[in-house]
XYZ file of C-alpha atoms in Angstrom:
703
model
C 100.307 143.634 186.466
C 103.227 146.212 186.607
C 103.854 148.527 189.396
C 105.319 151.895 188.601
C 107.684 153.378 190.920
C 110.017 156.485 190.317
C 112.800 158.417 192.330
C 110.821 161.719 194.012
C 112.458 163.952 191.501
C 111.287 167.037 189.298
C 111.707 167.376 185.681
C 115.236 167.865 184.763
C 116.028 171.509 183.431
C 118.634 173.045 181.086
C 120.721 174.355 184.049
C 120.501 170.986 186.011
C 121.335 168.957 183.251
C 124.361 171.320 182.517
C 125.251 170.717 186.041
C 124.909 167.046 185.821
C 127.065 166.839 182.967
C 129.987 168.635 184.712
C 129.939 165.984 187.541
C 132.753 163.747 188.096
C 131.753 160.413 186.745
C 133.259 159.186 189.804
C 130.735 160.052 191.838
C 128.050 157.664 193.116
C 124.109 158.133 192.332
C 122.281 157.670 195.519
C 118.291 156.946 194.847
C 115.377 156.159 197.290
C 112.715 154.677 195.436
C 109.350 155.864 196.405
C 105.936 155.123 194.478
C 104.996 158.527 192.627
C 103.512 158.801 189.015
C 105.988 158.825 186.618
C 107.070 162.643 185.347
C 107.443 161.554 181.727
C 105.159 162.593 178.986
C 102.992 159.879 177.523
C 103.113 161.474 174.023
C 107.069 161.357 174.073
C 107.718 157.910 175.934
C 105.836 154.389 175.758
C 103.582 154.491 178.780
C 104.451 150.348 179.536
C 108.326 150.762 178.882
C 109.142 154.432 179.350
C 111.054 153.823 175.435
C 111.255 157.034 173.730
C 108.753 157.498 170.962
C 108.079 159.734 168.252
C 104.706 161.121 167.360
C 102.635 164.129 165.511
C 100.482 166.306 166.636
C 96.492 165.886 166.310
C 95.010 169.144 167.293
C 95.750 172.958 166.495
C 95.219 173.651 170.167
C 98.883 171.278 170.399
C 100.471 172.850 167.548
C 100.208 176.375 169.214
C 101.050 175.508 172.464
C 104.282 173.615 171.447
C 107.479 174.501 172.960
C 111.110 173.835 172.286
C 111.690 173.344 176.206
C 108.989 170.556 176.081
C 110.099 168.883 172.949
C 110.961 165.138 173.285
C 114.847 165.622 173.164
C 115.136 161.609 171.922
C 112.873 162.785 168.650
C 115.651 165.184 167.435
C 117.597 164.010 164.109
C 121.214 163.429 165.164
C 122.343 163.181 161.653
C 122.929 166.625 159.701
C 121.993 166.743 156.037
C 124.891 165.420 153.643
C 126.172 167.299 151.094
C 125.098 165.627 147.675
C 126.474 166.182 143.860
C 124.540 167.614 141.811
C 123.078 169.493 144.575
C 119.366 169.364 144.500
C 118.371 172.954 142.935
C 120.685 171.849 139.860
C 118.708 168.728 139.540
C 116.194 169.300 136.726
C 114.149 165.882 137.350
C 113.744 165.205 140.852
C 112.409 162.227 142.726
C 110.105 162.370 145.978
C 109.065 159.572 148.055
C 106.100 160.022 150.103
C 105.761 157.412 152.643
C 102.203 156.412 153.644
C 102.071 153.686 155.696
C 99.203 151.820 157.821
C 98.618 155.366 159.529
C 102.270 155.896 160.232
C 104.525 155.631 163.481
C 104.669 151.695 163.488
C 107.930 150.429 164.095
C 109.536 153.481 163.030
C 108.238 155.328 166.365
C 110.613 153.645 168.578
C 113.283 156.122 168.489
C 116.237 153.709 169.650
C 114.935 150.818 167.318
C 112.551 148.265 168.284
C 112.759 144.092 168.363
C 110.614 143.605 165.144
C 110.292 140.148 163.100
C 109.182 141.583 159.804
C 109.556 145.419 159.443
C 109.412 147.650 156.498
C 112.655 149.473 155.869
C 113.758 151.694 152.856
C 117.310 151.709 151.449
C 117.351 152.592 147.584
C 118.152 156.268 149.022
C 120.691 156.337 145.711
C 117.403 157.204 143.403
C 116.029 159.219 146.161
C 116.056 163.638 146.497
C 113.360 164.244 148.931
C 111.284 161.849 151.325
C 107.975 162.539 152.895
C 106.787 160.930 155.881
C 103.088 161.109 155.514
C 100.318 160.591 158.270
C 96.591 161.475 158.744
C 97.637 163.639 161.781
C 97.305 167.449 161.573
C 101.227 168.151 162.271
C 103.523 164.786 160.891
C 106.640 165.199 162.291
C 109.019 162.351 160.587
C 110.593 159.917 162.961
C 114.205 160.620 163.883
C 114.871 157.373 162.537
C 113.853 158.133 159.070
C 115.463 161.803 159.319
C 118.952 160.178 160.267
C 119.128 157.540 157.493
C 117.991 160.391 154.582
C 120.276 162.662 155.880
C 123.047 160.112 155.631
C 122.552 159.899 151.960
C 121.996 163.646 151.186
C 117.924 163.095 151.135
C 115.561 166.142 152.433
C 112.912 165.328 154.696
C 109.706 167.240 154.651
C 106.944 166.457 157.486
C 103.144 166.972 156.831
C 100.428 169.507 157.567
C 96.753 168.351 156.652
C 93.470 169.671 157.433
C 90.728 167.166 156.161
C 86.935 167.489 155.174
C 84.815 169.144 157.696
C 86.830 169.139 160.839
C 89.598 170.500 158.749
C 87.559 173.301 157.112
C 86.880 174.731 160.684
C 90.845 174.228 161.388
C 91.575 176.380 158.454
C 88.941 178.901 158.881
C 90.475 179.671 162.204
C 93.837 179.724 161.400
C 93.254 181.586 157.866
C 91.481 184.228 159.134
C 93.789 186.523 159.233
C 97.564 187.526 159.145
C 98.541 187.237 163.198
C 96.749 183.765 163.167
C 98.267 182.264 159.814
C 101.956 183.543 160.894
C 101.339 181.912 164.424
C 100.961 178.337 162.645
C 103.478 179.193 160.278
C 105.887 180.107 163.092
C 105.437 176.799 165.139
C 105.931 174.553 161.878
C 109.205 176.347 161.556
C 110.446 175.829 164.976
C 109.312 172.158 165.079
C 111.476 171.821 161.579
C 114.467 173.160 163.285
C 114.127 171.888 166.570
C 113.453 168.085 165.474
C 116.181 168.528 162.412
C 114.053 167.921 159.193
C 113.973 169.973 156.084
C 110.445 171.380 155.571
C 107.180 170.416 154.887
C 104.074 169.275 152.630
C 101.093 171.407 153.045
C 97.581 169.806 152.134
C 94.462 171.336 152.546
C 91.923 168.760 151.757
C 89.121 170.593 152.631
C 86.763 173.433 151.032
C 88.170 177.235 152.155
C 85.915 180.370 152.407
C 86.881 183.516 150.530
C 88.543 184.912 153.319
C 90.970 181.860 154.210
C 91.726 180.822 150.529
C 92.800 184.630 149.870
C 95.183 184.107 153.012
C 96.318 180.859 152.127
C 99.024 182.257 149.537
C 100.227 184.352 152.254
C 100.554 181.721 154.833
C 102.734 179.756 152.047
C 105.037 182.284 151.205
C 105.753 183.288 155.022
C 106.328 179.536 155.916
C 108.183 179.206 152.935
C 110.374 182.420 153.509
C 110.986 181.714 157.353
C 111.734 178.487 156.641
C 114.605 179.151 154.024
C 115.589 181.703 157.026
C 115.983 179.317 159.617
C 116.347 176.026 157.943
C 118.984 176.370 154.522
C 118.090 174.491 151.837
C 114.558 173.364 153.486
C 111.606 173.018 151.164
C 107.849 173.950 151.106
C 105.030 172.198 148.932
C 101.920 172.446 147.876
C 99.230 169.404 147.281
C 96.913 169.914 144.656
C 93.997 170.033 146.221
C 92.203 173.119 146.837
C 91.612 175.976 143.972
C 91.540 179.613 143.894
C 87.925 179.876 144.703
C 87.994 177.539 147.663
C 86.701 174.823 146.141
C 88.119 171.314 146.702
C 88.612 170.136 143.355
C 91.752 168.131 142.248
C 92.925 169.368 139.045
C 95.773 166.940 138.458
C 98.176 169.480 136.715
C 99.215 172.853 137.579
C 96.993 175.717 136.030
C 95.450 179.084 136.446
C 93.352 177.660 139.422
C 96.043 176.345 141.940
C 98.949 178.648 140.310
C 98.789 181.039 142.957
C 99.857 178.429 145.475
C 102.725 177.271 143.528
C 103.760 180.868 143.159
C 104.154 181.106 146.901
C 106.228 178.213 147.873
C 109.309 175.633 146.529
C 107.274 173.146 144.718
C 103.484 171.437 143.584
C 102.791 168.294 144.067
C 100.009 167.147 141.619
C 97.250 164.538 142.459
C 97.444 161.049 141.056
C 94.648 160.900 138.575
C 96.434 162.649 135.721
C 96.327 161.640 132.010
C 99.589 162.385 129.542
C 97.436 165.263 128.167
C 97.779 167.152 131.599
C 101.614 166.854 131.325
C 101.447 168.118 127.741
C 99.370 171.297 128.827
C 101.755 171.865 131.758
C 104.752 171.706 129.440
C 103.383 174.713 127.456
C 102.005 176.741 130.410
C 103.322 179.777 131.194
C 103.051 179.405 135.065
C 105.597 176.520 134.621
C 108.318 178.072 132.675
C 111.470 177.829 134.595
C 110.354 175.839 137.388
C 109.603 172.472 135.599
C 111.501 170.802 138.130
C 109.120 172.206 141.128
C 106.467 170.183 139.734
C 105.894 166.542 141.214
C 103.749 164.902 139.566
C 102.127 162.306 142.005
C 101.948 158.620 141.479
C 100.250 156.226 143.522
C 101.633 152.641 143.717
C 98.479 151.432 144.737
C 97.057 152.478 141.684
C 93.839 153.692 143.343
C 91.338 155.301 140.755
C 92.040 156.235 137.275
C 95.643 156.330 137.043
C 98.852 155.499 135.261
C 100.681 152.504 135.993
C 101.017 152.073 139.482
C 102.015 148.607 141.515
C 104.754 146.580 139.365
C 103.975 148.749 136.303
C 104.635 152.176 138.343
C 107.590 152.660 135.604
C 104.679 153.023 132.744
C 104.035 156.290 135.135
C 107.324 157.414 135.533
C 108.262 156.954 131.838
C 105.709 159.285 130.937
C 106.758 161.915 133.542
C 110.357 161.831 132.715
C 109.335 162.077 128.640
C 108.003 165.406 129.662
C 110.591 166.677 131.795
C 108.892 166.664 134.998
C 110.121 165.406 138.688
C 108.196 162.216 140.094
C 106.221 162.028 143.383
C 105.994 158.332 144.188
C 103.276 157.681 146.945
C 103.146 155.047 149.167
C 105.681 152.733 147.770
C 105.447 150.406 150.936
C 102.739 148.844 148.864
C 105.764 146.195 148.200
C 104.955 145.211 151.933
C 101.709 146.151 152.812
C 100.368 144.201 149.700
C 102.188 140.701 150.153
C 101.367 138.628 153.017
C 104.396 136.527 152.950
C 106.765 139.416 154.448
C 109.750 137.306 154.196
C 109.478 138.006 150.461
C 110.052 141.897 151.130
C 113.615 142.374 150.354
C 112.994 140.751 146.902
C 109.685 142.519 145.996
C 111.168 145.654 147.218
C 114.232 145.107 144.888
C 112.290 144.213 142.423
C 109.928 147.594 142.053
C 113.058 149.767 142.197
C 114.624 148.066 139.735
C 111.586 148.403 137.585
C 111.981 151.863 137.841
C 115.815 152.465 137.743
C 115.996 153.872 133.823
C 113.932 156.607 135.316
C 115.260 157.267 138.347
C 118.816 159.559 138.719
C 121.461 158.813 140.940
C 123.001 161.486 142.617
C 126.691 161.091 144.411
C 126.894 161.831 148.374
C 129.720 164.228 149.243
C 131.805 162.582 152.337
C 134.951 163.348 153.902
C 137.155 160.926 155.220
C 136.662 158.277 156.788
C 134.482 156.824 154.294
C 133.088 153.627 155.614
C 130.218 151.226 155.151
C 129.494 147.647 156.388
C 126.298 147.836 154.084
C 123.581 147.792 156.882
C 119.901 148.373 156.193
C 118.915 148.934 159.627
C 116.795 145.818 160.140
C 117.962 142.227 160.123
C 117.628 138.866 161.955
C 120.912 139.532 164.094
C 123.077 142.139 165.219
C 127.156 141.476 163.834
C 130.535 143.107 165.033
C 133.331 142.302 163.454
C 131.903 138.878 161.821
C 130.650 137.779 165.103
C 127.013 137.879 166.528
C 126.842 140.506 169.109
C 123.124 140.101 169.798
C 120.749 137.411 167.935
C 117.340 138.674 167.866
C 115.236 140.201 164.975
C 115.582 144.205 165.054
C 114.903 147.679 163.355
C 116.497 150.794 163.682
C 116.994 153.036 160.593
C 119.606 155.164 162.608
C 121.773 152.341 162.479
C 121.599 152.075 158.532
C 125.081 153.170 157.162
C 125.672 154.138 153.827
C 123.794 151.941 150.926
C 125.691 150.855 148.163
C 124.210 150.794 144.472
C 121.681 148.070 144.313
C 120.916 146.597 140.882
C 121.342 143.757 138.399
C 122.774 143.791 134.871
C 123.361 141.307 131.863
C 126.544 140.395 130.844
C 127.472 138.802 127.076
C 126.292 135.184 126.209
C 124.070 134.018 129.629
C 125.890 136.037 131.903
C 124.491 138.140 134.538
C 125.503 140.333 137.562
C 123.591 141.306 140.870
C 124.224 143.529 143.771
C 121.644 143.015 146.484
C 121.463 143.382 150.708
C 121.676 139.648 152.521
C 120.959 139.197 156.010
C 122.597 135.993 156.185
C 125.758 136.842 157.075
C 127.552 140.205 157.677
C 131.002 141.869 159.545
C 128.954 144.802 160.933
C 125.398 145.480 161.276
C 122.682 143.446 159.789
C 123.944 142.376 156.290
C 126.308 142.345 153.910
C 126.374 143.137 150.309
C 125.725 140.082 147.966
C 127.649 140.061 144.683
C 126.120 137.171 142.653
C 125.909 136.264 138.872
C 127.261 133.981 136.248
C 130.584 134.592 134.307
C 130.138 133.050 130.852
C 133.041 131.050 129.641
C 133.685 133.756 127.180
C 134.066 136.424 129.190
C 137.608 136.963 129.916
C 138.072 139.988 131.181
C 137.232 140.681 135.290
C 133.400 141.308 135.741
C 133.500 144.776 137.675
C 130.570 145.799 139.921
C 130.042 149.212 140.567
C 129.120 149.680 144.235
C 129.241 153.164 145.328
C 128.918 156.302 143.471
C 130.618 158.996 145.348
C 132.554 162.099 145.844
C 135.148 161.725 148.554
C 138.228 164.120 148.493
C 141.205 162.004 149.174
C 144.368 162.242 151.458
C 147.905 162.736 150.253
C 148.043 159.234 151.635
C 145.316 156.992 152.069
C 144.316 153.763 153.287
C 141.646 151.376 151.930
C 140.603 148.107 153.633
C 137.988 145.800 152.086
C 136.525 143.021 153.743
C 134.971 140.094 151.885
C 133.932 136.184 151.383
C 134.837 134.935 148.006
C 133.464 131.924 146.508
C 135.475 128.881 145.434
C 137.164 129.753 142.345
C 136.626 133.187 142.180
C 139.128 135.983 143.088
C 138.124 139.912 144.034
C 139.965 143.179 144.144
C 138.925 146.553 144.314
C 139.218 149.126 141.260
C 138.720 152.883 142.068
C 137.601 155.469 139.981
C 139.352 159.304 140.668
C 139.060 162.584 139.529
C 141.437 165.707 139.735
C 139.796 167.905 142.439
C 140.076 170.894 139.913
C 137.849 169.279 137.565
C 134.890 168.232 140.294
C 132.835 171.160 140.145
C 128.911 171.423 140.440
C 128.459 173.312 137.445
C 129.309 170.443 135.044
C 129.141 167.079 136.770
C 129.110 165.202 133.722
C 132.292 165.431 131.846
C 134.738 164.623 134.536
C 137.629 162.575 133.425
C 137.812 159.469 135.397
C 140.859 157.534 136.242
C 140.775 154.033 137.089
C 143.143 153.146 140.040
C 143.740 149.380 141.240
C 145.441 149.302 144.343
C 148.122 147.015 145.167
C 147.330 144.598 148.334
C 149.427 145.494 151.245
C 151.376 142.107 152.647
C 150.189 141.221 156.283
C 153.521 142.155 157.365
C 153.417 145.924 156.312
C 153.992 148.822 158.833
C 150.529 150.033 158.417
C 148.531 146.559 158.051
C 150.007 146.043 161.822
C 149.015 149.378 162.866
C 145.442 148.946 161.292
C 145.110 145.390 163.034
C 146.378 146.520 166.473
C 143.641 149.298 166.476
C 141.141 146.984 165.461
C 141.882 144.749 168.383
C 141.390 140.997 168.826
C 139.827 140.282 165.159
C 138.452 136.326 164.349
C 137.647 136.900 160.983
C 135.476 133.805 160.952
C 136.124 133.349 157.428
C 135.989 136.978 156.041
C 139.350 137.976 154.305
C 140.607 141.295 155.298
C 142.714 143.191 152.566
C 144.545 146.903 153.035
C 145.747 149.001 150.254
C 147.563 152.377 150.352
C 147.011 155.052 147.783
C 149.549 158.071 147.317
C 147.347 160.367 145.660
C 147.058 164.667 145.247
C 144.459 166.454 145.004
C 142.365 163.734 144.027
C 138.347 162.983 144.217
C 137.349 159.427 144.669
C 133.987 159.024 142.289
C 133.513 155.377 141.816
C 133.978 152.082 143.754
C 134.075 148.687 141.955
C 134.714 145.407 142.848
C 136.338 143.453 140.542
C 135.289 139.649 140.108
C 137.496 137.103 138.092
C 137.625 133.087 137.559
C 140.988 131.729 138.879
C 140.929 128.600 136.686
C 140.424 127.876 133.194
C 137.671 129.649 131.247
C 134.463 128.049 131.672
C 130.815 129.436 133.006
C 131.270 130.264 136.516
C 128.087 131.026 138.959
C 129.499 133.215 141.775
C 128.097 134.280 145.176
C 130.667 136.729 146.731
C 129.930 138.910 149.965
C 131.423 142.531 150.889
C 131.571 142.753 154.470
C 132.830 146.344 154.641
C 134.986 149.187 152.493
C 136.458 151.727 154.443
C 138.754 154.576 153.185
C 140.711 156.449 155.406
C 143.452 159.145 155.901
C 146.978 157.058 157.001
C 147.578 160.071 159.484
C 144.283 159.451 161.193
C 146.072 156.468 162.645
C 147.738 158.163 164.726
C 145.055 160.359 166.201
C 144.301 159.437 169.824
C 140.826 158.772 170.772
C 138.460 161.288 172.809
C 137.234 160.582 176.652
C 133.779 160.334 176.938
C 133.164 163.231 179.590
C 130.204 163.988 181.884
C 127.651 160.725 182.180
C 124.971 161.444 184.129
C 121.613 159.432 184.696
C 118.236 160.920 185.121
C 114.445 160.330 184.600
C 114.878 157.077 187.081
C 111.791 154.999 186.803
C 111.330 151.840 188.315
C 109.079 149.025 187.337
C 107.911 145.727 189.421
C 106.940 142.949 187.112
C 107.379 140.907 184.525
C 107.510 143.906 181.680
C 107.020 143.395 178.499
C 108.516 139.883 178.834
C 106.255 136.520 178.416
C 107.826 134.890 181.707
C 105.090 135.057 184.401
C 107.998 136.045 187.205
C 108.387 139.360 188.335
C 111.458 141.475 188.546
C 112.644 144.774 189.168
C 113.463 146.596 186.152
C 115.235 150.035 185.877
C 114.691 152.238 183.433
C 116.797 155.645 183.069
C 118.222 158.087 180.744
C 121.666 158.572 180.013
C 123.362 161.383 178.869
C 127.134 162.257 178.134
C 129.622 164.353 175.928
C 131.346 163.030 173.023
C 132.363 164.397 169.770
C 129.747 163.568 167.073
C 132.028 163.200 164.295
C 134.334 160.747 165.479
C 132.003 157.928 166.860
C 130.090 155.301 164.462
C 128.090 154.429 167.612
C 127.869 153.657 171.126
C 127.543 150.487 173.652
C 125.775 150.668 176.667
C 126.320 148.309 179.086
C 125.517 147.503 182.880
C 127.010 145.038 185.629
C 125.944 144.575 189.498
C 128.841 145.972 191.800
C 126.908 144.967 195.099
C 123.940 143.279 196.437
C 121.634 141.781 197.148
C 123.794 139.689 199.314
C 127.609 140.885 200.492
C 128.703 137.354 199.677
C 127.816 137.616 195.803
C 130.785 138.788 193.901
C 130.783 141.815 191.499
C 129.051 140.837 188.111
C 130.446 141.056 184.420
C 129.843 143.638 182.325
C 126.614 143.043 179.929
C 125.495 144.893 176.795
C 122.226 146.645 177.397
C 122.068 148.314 173.645
C 123.738 150.349 171.091
C 123.089 154.472 170.719
C 123.525 156.711 168.038
C 123.632 159.811 170.149
C 124.865 160.966 173.247
C 121.659 159.917 174.783
C 120.256 156.558 175.589
C 117.167 155.319 177.173
C 117.743 152.058 179.799
C 114.167 150.410 179.612
C 113.405 147.136 181.531
C 116.662 146.681 182.619
C 116.380 143.606 185.179
C 118.313 144.199 188.215
C 118.609 142.756 191.856
C 116.206 143.713 194.353
C 117.390 146.822 196.610
C 119.746 147.351 198.316
C 121.934 147.491 195.333
C 124.694 148.994 193.545
C 125.090 149.101 189.836
C 127.364 150.309 187.106
C 126.157 151.627 183.988
C 129.334 151.648 181.273
C 129.066 153.543 177.724
C 131.932 152.724 175.093
C 132.365 154.566 172.138
C 132.836 152.627 168.793
C 135.146 154.835 166.665
C 133.907 155.437 162.857
C 136.538 153.262 161.787
C 135.484 150.500 164.245
C 138.821 150.617 165.798
C 138.826 150.094 169.822
C 138.520 152.952 172.307
C 140.755 152.023 175.465
C 138.531 151.135 178.426
C 140.020 154.137 180.615
C 138.385 156.603 177.885
C 134.621 154.662 178.020
C 131.922 156.465 180.529
C 131.027 155.163 184.035
C 128.547 155.891 186.527
C 127.528 154.033 189.606
C 123.972 153.950 190.988
C 122.949 152.650 194.548
C 119.414 152.052 195.163
C 117.513 151.264 198.624
C 113.736 150.937 199.191
C 111.776 153.667 201.028
C 112.020 152.989 204.766
C 109.329 155.671 205.430
C 106.413 153.936 203.517
């Protein structure tokens, strides 16, 4: 049994929060622990642990009463939508992924991540233009972890507004009865998207509509679309193929005169899944499609429910036909690779197989990034957390916000019996959860280096650029970098296919080189643990980095040579940034303190005092990779016990962190909470720049 007790304090207001951030971090927070109900709303915090969670809205009353001031601060995406090349509006055949899995809000509902032995995750972002989070709640708000991961890769994220069957019909009659009502709903959807940082909505009306309601539905769509475009630039509103202009629920499996009125009122149309090739041929010639073929997303159910083309590991058959007729594709429920296979240890293998089969019909977009460009290939889940080649925590975990820019995953044939494969591997890593495994076979007849393209990007280079590669080569194999650059003046979004690329093979700097010494000093005490760290310098002006390749070659005589090499991290940075001093954390404060007395979620039978609290601070988001949160005992429960050492609590990917179930000594006690910023390059920040706050706590003597 857990006894819940909280400090006796009112809800934190914005002004009080600003005041908290202005306080000196040298001041000690004093708390008297009292037994009172928790002030934290159950819909935003787990009832047992107070962990912050994502959730949707179930009723129209919840939607219409939604207030930004009551929104979940942890549920706000912290990664802005990255630019990409080509921009979405110039993509003529797009790919949308609609994630529908087991009702939604599973491991991904935990905003700060969770300990998960076998979670579902997605990492083939290079193929995707739009990500839709789908569930059967009235309003599905995408969990922040998905929005953060997608935005890093320039992928738009849209939520879902769905009404279904008899209950849904009643909801629609209420909100589509007049202009005031449908505008009120649209305004709330716009506010929610703007607040939580995602990019639009899929509107799915799966119930019959009255004559009045069906006449107002396009007006609702147009108003919602216009307001979304105004408040969230680049946003999208899509309509699902369900209701027709008579108000009947009648899936058409195509765009036609019966549903065109909805398509004309928004940004795109998501067809039902039971189409035949004749439906696509008809749409090609339909006047209502002309000029907007890219806005037609032909639905493909990966579970292959009903009479569909392809599905499962034959989904490529559907994609082949869709692309043949020059339409966009909407891949529904690709989590089939996880749900329908009992052996979850095969998940990565099944997922890689699925997307490899589709790859001929998918189009890679380039992420646009400023320096520094850094990736350690972390997929946001794994069996342990690594930091600079060492174990930081040894337990299975899942947090898609931790996912870093993903490389290109593929398998290709070489001459003869040779082959090359690029895949994520959790067995060893430099940072995060996994490394990039490049394995294959160099045939004896192949004398040139094998070139493995790992990134297709658009990164403007500095006049003096430092490139570091951290890797492990297999015996008899040498690894090096080949970079493909272009003249910046040629790289326009209007004609990106004809850019002339120049191959650059940067020379590795000696270990005694000034830049190498400076680089390693900023890194701190490194223990490479078998990893090789190589630095190179580029002196180029007006150049854009477009591709990154790893060259793999034999070091001995020609023979069939199997290889298995790991890339731990790639970093490209402006040499001038090595001179920039790090910032200090400002205004660390502690609020929403809740004490639990019990075992918590631990399987141990003993009971403990467990601290739960929210930490907030100020620090420039553009400078940081993540934050490490620590605690230590300063005093208590007995004066003879010396202060404790810093103990890692967890990682945060924003200026906000919820400490949960932290086992602390019985009162009276004094403890310290510490926040260490980790720079994007992984360089150590001086301890004097960390955030620290002390908390003194005593029992309530009046009880």
